[in-house]
Coordinates of C-alpha atoms and ligand atoms in Angstrom, one line a residue:
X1 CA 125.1 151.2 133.7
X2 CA 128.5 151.6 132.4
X3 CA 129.7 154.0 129.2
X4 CA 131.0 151.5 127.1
X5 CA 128.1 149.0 127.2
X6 CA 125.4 151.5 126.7
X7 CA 128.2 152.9 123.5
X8 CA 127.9 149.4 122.1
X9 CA 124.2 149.0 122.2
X10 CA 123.5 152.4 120.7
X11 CA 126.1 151.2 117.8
X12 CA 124.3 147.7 117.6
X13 CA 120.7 149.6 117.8
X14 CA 121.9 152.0 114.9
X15 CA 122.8 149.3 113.0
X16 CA 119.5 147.2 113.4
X17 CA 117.3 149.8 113.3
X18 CA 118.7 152.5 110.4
X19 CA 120.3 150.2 108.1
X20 CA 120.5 146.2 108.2
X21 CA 116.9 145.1 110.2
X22 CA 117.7 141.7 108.7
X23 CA 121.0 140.9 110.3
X24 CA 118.7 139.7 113.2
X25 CA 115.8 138.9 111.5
X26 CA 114.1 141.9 112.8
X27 CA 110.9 143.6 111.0
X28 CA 110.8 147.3 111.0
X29 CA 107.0 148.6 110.2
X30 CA 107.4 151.7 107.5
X31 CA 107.6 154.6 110.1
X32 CA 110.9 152.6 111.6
X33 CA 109.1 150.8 114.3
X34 CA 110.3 147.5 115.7
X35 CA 108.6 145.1 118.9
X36 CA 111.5 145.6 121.3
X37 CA 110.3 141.5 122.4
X38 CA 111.4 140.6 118.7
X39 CA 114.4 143.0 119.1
X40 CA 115.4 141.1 121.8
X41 CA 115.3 137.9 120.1
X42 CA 117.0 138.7 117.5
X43 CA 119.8 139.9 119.5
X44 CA 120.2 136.7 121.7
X45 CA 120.3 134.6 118.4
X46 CA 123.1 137.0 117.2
X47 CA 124.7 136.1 120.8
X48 CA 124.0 139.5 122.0
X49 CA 122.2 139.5 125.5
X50 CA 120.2 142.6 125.6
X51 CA 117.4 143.3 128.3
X52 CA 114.5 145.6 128.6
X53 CA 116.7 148.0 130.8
X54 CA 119.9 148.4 128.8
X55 CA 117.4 149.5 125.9
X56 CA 115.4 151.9 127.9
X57 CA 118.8 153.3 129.8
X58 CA 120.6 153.6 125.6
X59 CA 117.4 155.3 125.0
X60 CA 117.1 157.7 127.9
X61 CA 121.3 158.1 127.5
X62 CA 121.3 159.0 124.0
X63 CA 123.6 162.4 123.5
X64 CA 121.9 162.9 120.6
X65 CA 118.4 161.3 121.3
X66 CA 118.7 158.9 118.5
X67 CA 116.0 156.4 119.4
X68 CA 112.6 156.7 121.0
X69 CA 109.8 154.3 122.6
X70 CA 106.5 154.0 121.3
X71 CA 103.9 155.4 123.9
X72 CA 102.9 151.5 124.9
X73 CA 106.9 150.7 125.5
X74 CA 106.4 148.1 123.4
X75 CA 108.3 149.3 120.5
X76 CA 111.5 151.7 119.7
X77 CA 112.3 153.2 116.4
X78 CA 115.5 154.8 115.6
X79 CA 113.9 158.7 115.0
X80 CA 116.2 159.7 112.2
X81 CA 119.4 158.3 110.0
X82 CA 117.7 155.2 108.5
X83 CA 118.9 153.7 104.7
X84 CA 117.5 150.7 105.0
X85 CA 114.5 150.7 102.2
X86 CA 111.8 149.2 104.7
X87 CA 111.3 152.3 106.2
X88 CA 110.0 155.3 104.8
X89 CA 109.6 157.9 107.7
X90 CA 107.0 160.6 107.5
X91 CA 109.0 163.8 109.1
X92 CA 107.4 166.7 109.6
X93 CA 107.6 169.5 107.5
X94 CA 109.1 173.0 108.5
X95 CA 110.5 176.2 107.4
X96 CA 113.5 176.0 108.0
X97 CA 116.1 179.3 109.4
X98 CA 117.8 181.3 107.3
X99 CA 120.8 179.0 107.8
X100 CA 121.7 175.8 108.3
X101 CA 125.3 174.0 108.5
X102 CA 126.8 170.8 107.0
X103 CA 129.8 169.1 108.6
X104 CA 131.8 167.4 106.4
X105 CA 135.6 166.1 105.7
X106 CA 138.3 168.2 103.6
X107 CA 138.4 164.5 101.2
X108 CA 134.6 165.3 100.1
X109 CA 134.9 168.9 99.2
X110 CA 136.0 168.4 95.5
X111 CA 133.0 166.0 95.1
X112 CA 130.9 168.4 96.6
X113 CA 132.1 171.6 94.9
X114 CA 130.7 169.6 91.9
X115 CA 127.6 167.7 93.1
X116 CA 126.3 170.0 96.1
X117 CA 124.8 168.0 99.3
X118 CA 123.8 164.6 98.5
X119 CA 122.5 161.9 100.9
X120 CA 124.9 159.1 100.3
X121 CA 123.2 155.6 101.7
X122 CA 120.9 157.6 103.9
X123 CA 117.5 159.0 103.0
X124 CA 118.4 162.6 103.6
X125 CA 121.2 165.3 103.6
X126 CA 121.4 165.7 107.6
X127 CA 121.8 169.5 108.6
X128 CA 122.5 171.0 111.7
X129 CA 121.2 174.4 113.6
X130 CA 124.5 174.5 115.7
X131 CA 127.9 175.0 114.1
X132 CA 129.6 172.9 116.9
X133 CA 127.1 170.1 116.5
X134 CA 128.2 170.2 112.4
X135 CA 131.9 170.3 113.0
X136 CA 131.5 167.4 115.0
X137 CA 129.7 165.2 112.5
X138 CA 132.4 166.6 110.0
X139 CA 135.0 165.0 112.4
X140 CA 134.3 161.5 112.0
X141 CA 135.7 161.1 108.7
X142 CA 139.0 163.1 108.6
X143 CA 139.6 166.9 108.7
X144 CA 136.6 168.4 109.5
X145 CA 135.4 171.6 107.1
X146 CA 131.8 173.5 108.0
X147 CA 129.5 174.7 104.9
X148 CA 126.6 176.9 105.6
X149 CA 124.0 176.3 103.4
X150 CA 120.9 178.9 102.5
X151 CA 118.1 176.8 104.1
X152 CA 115.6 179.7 103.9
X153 CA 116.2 180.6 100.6
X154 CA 116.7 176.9 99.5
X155 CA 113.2 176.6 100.7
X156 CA 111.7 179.5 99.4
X157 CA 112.5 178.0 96.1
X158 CA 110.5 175.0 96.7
X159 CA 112.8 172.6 98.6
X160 CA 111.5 170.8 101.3
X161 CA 112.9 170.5 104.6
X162 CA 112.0 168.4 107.4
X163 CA 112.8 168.6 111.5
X164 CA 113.5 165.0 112.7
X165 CA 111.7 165.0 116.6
X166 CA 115.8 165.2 118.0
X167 CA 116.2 168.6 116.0
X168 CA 118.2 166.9 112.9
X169 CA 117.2 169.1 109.8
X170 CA 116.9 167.1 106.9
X171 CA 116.4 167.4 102.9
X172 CA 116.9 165.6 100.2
X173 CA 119.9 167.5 98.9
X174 CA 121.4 171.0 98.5
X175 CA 122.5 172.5 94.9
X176 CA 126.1 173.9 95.2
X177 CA 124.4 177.6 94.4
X178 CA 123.2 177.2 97.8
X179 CA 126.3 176.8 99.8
X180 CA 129.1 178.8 101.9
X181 CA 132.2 177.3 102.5
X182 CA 135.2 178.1 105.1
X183 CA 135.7 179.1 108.3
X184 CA 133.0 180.0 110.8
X185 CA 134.3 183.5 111.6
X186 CA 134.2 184.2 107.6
X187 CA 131.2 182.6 106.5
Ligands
HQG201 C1 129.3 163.5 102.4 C2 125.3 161.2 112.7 C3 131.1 163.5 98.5 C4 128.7 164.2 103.6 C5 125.3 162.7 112.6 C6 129.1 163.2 104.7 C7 124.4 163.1 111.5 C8 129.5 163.9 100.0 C9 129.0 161.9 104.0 C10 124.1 161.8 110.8 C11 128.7 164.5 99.0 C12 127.8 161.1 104.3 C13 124.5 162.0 109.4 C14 129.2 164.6 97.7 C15 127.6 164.7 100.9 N1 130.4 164.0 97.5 N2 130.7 163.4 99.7 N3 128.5 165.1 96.7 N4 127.5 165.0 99.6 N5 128.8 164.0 101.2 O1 127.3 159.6 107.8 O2 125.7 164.0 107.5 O3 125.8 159.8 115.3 O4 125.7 159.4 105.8 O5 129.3 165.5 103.9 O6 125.1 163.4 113.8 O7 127.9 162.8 108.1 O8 124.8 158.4 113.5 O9 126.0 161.6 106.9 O10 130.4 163.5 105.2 O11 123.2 163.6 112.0 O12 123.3 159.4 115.2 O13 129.0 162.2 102.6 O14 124.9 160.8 111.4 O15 124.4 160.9 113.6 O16 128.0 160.6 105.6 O17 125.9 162.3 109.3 P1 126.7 160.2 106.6 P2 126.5 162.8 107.9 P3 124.6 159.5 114.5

């Protein structure tokens, strides 16, 4: 299957299934689950033709295992990332380790400096176990900066933290008091 059609139906399947279900008319039950027959439907009326075995390959592909298939195969749910209110996923709880890091952009520090680690249009503040994996999300929106944030302690003081089943860390924010900033030699 080639890279660039299995790139755009991850994109397109992100879309549908974290943030705007109803661009196709697509129902998303409240742990994120969608019937891949209606998913399918939705596409082709969107003039998108997508087939059984693109989804399973985007699913099995995913760098990031972003989606997964219900134990039937009759349904896929996107497993973490989701702001679109229909869903409301139950995550499981978990200690978190002592630290956790945050990839962000050098445009957001300011902002941050003053608000700590706060979920935007998502449902969680997304946190990462590897510093390469942080820098990367960091990336995407201009020059990335890594913050290492005191999950343990943030958690012994009655935060909650959650491990999404691809190993994403979430919570639903982090109080500046609770975060390192610079370089990953010095932090
Ligand atoms: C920033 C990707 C200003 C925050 C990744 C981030 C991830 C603030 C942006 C997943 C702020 C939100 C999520 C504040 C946070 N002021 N900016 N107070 N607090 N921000 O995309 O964490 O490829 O919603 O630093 O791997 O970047 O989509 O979150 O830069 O796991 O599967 O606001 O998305 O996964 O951006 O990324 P996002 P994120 P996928």
């Amino acid at each position: 299957m080639d890279t660039k059609r299995l790139n755009e139906t991850s994109k397109f399947l992100s879309y549908v299934l974290r943030h705007e279900p109803q661009a196709i008319g697509l129902q998303l039950d409240c742990e994120g689950w969608a019937s891949i027959e209606s998913l399918i439907a939705g596409a082709a009326r969107d003039g998108r033709a997508l087939d059984i075995a693109l989804i399973r390959a985007v699913v099995s592909s995913s760098d990031k295992k972003r989606f997964s298939l219900s134990d039937d195969g009759l349904s896929i749910r996107a497993v973490q990332g989701h702001s679109t209110a229909s869903v409301n996923l139950q995550h499981v709880e978990k200690e978190p380790p002592e630290f956790l890091y945050h990839g962000t952009a050098t445009r957001f520090l300011q902002s941050i400096r003053q608000q700590g680690l706060i979920p935007g249009a998502r449902h969680h503040v997304h946190l990462s176990q590897e510093i390469a994996t942080a820098i990367a999300v960091g990336q995407r929106y201009g020059k990335p900066v890594l913050l290492k944030i005191e999950a343990r302690r943030m958690h012994q003081q009655g935060f909650t933290f959650f491990h999404a089943e691809n190993g994403v860390w979430l919570t639903a924010q982090v109080p500046t008091p609770f975060i390192r900033e610079g370089e990953p030699d010095n932090l």
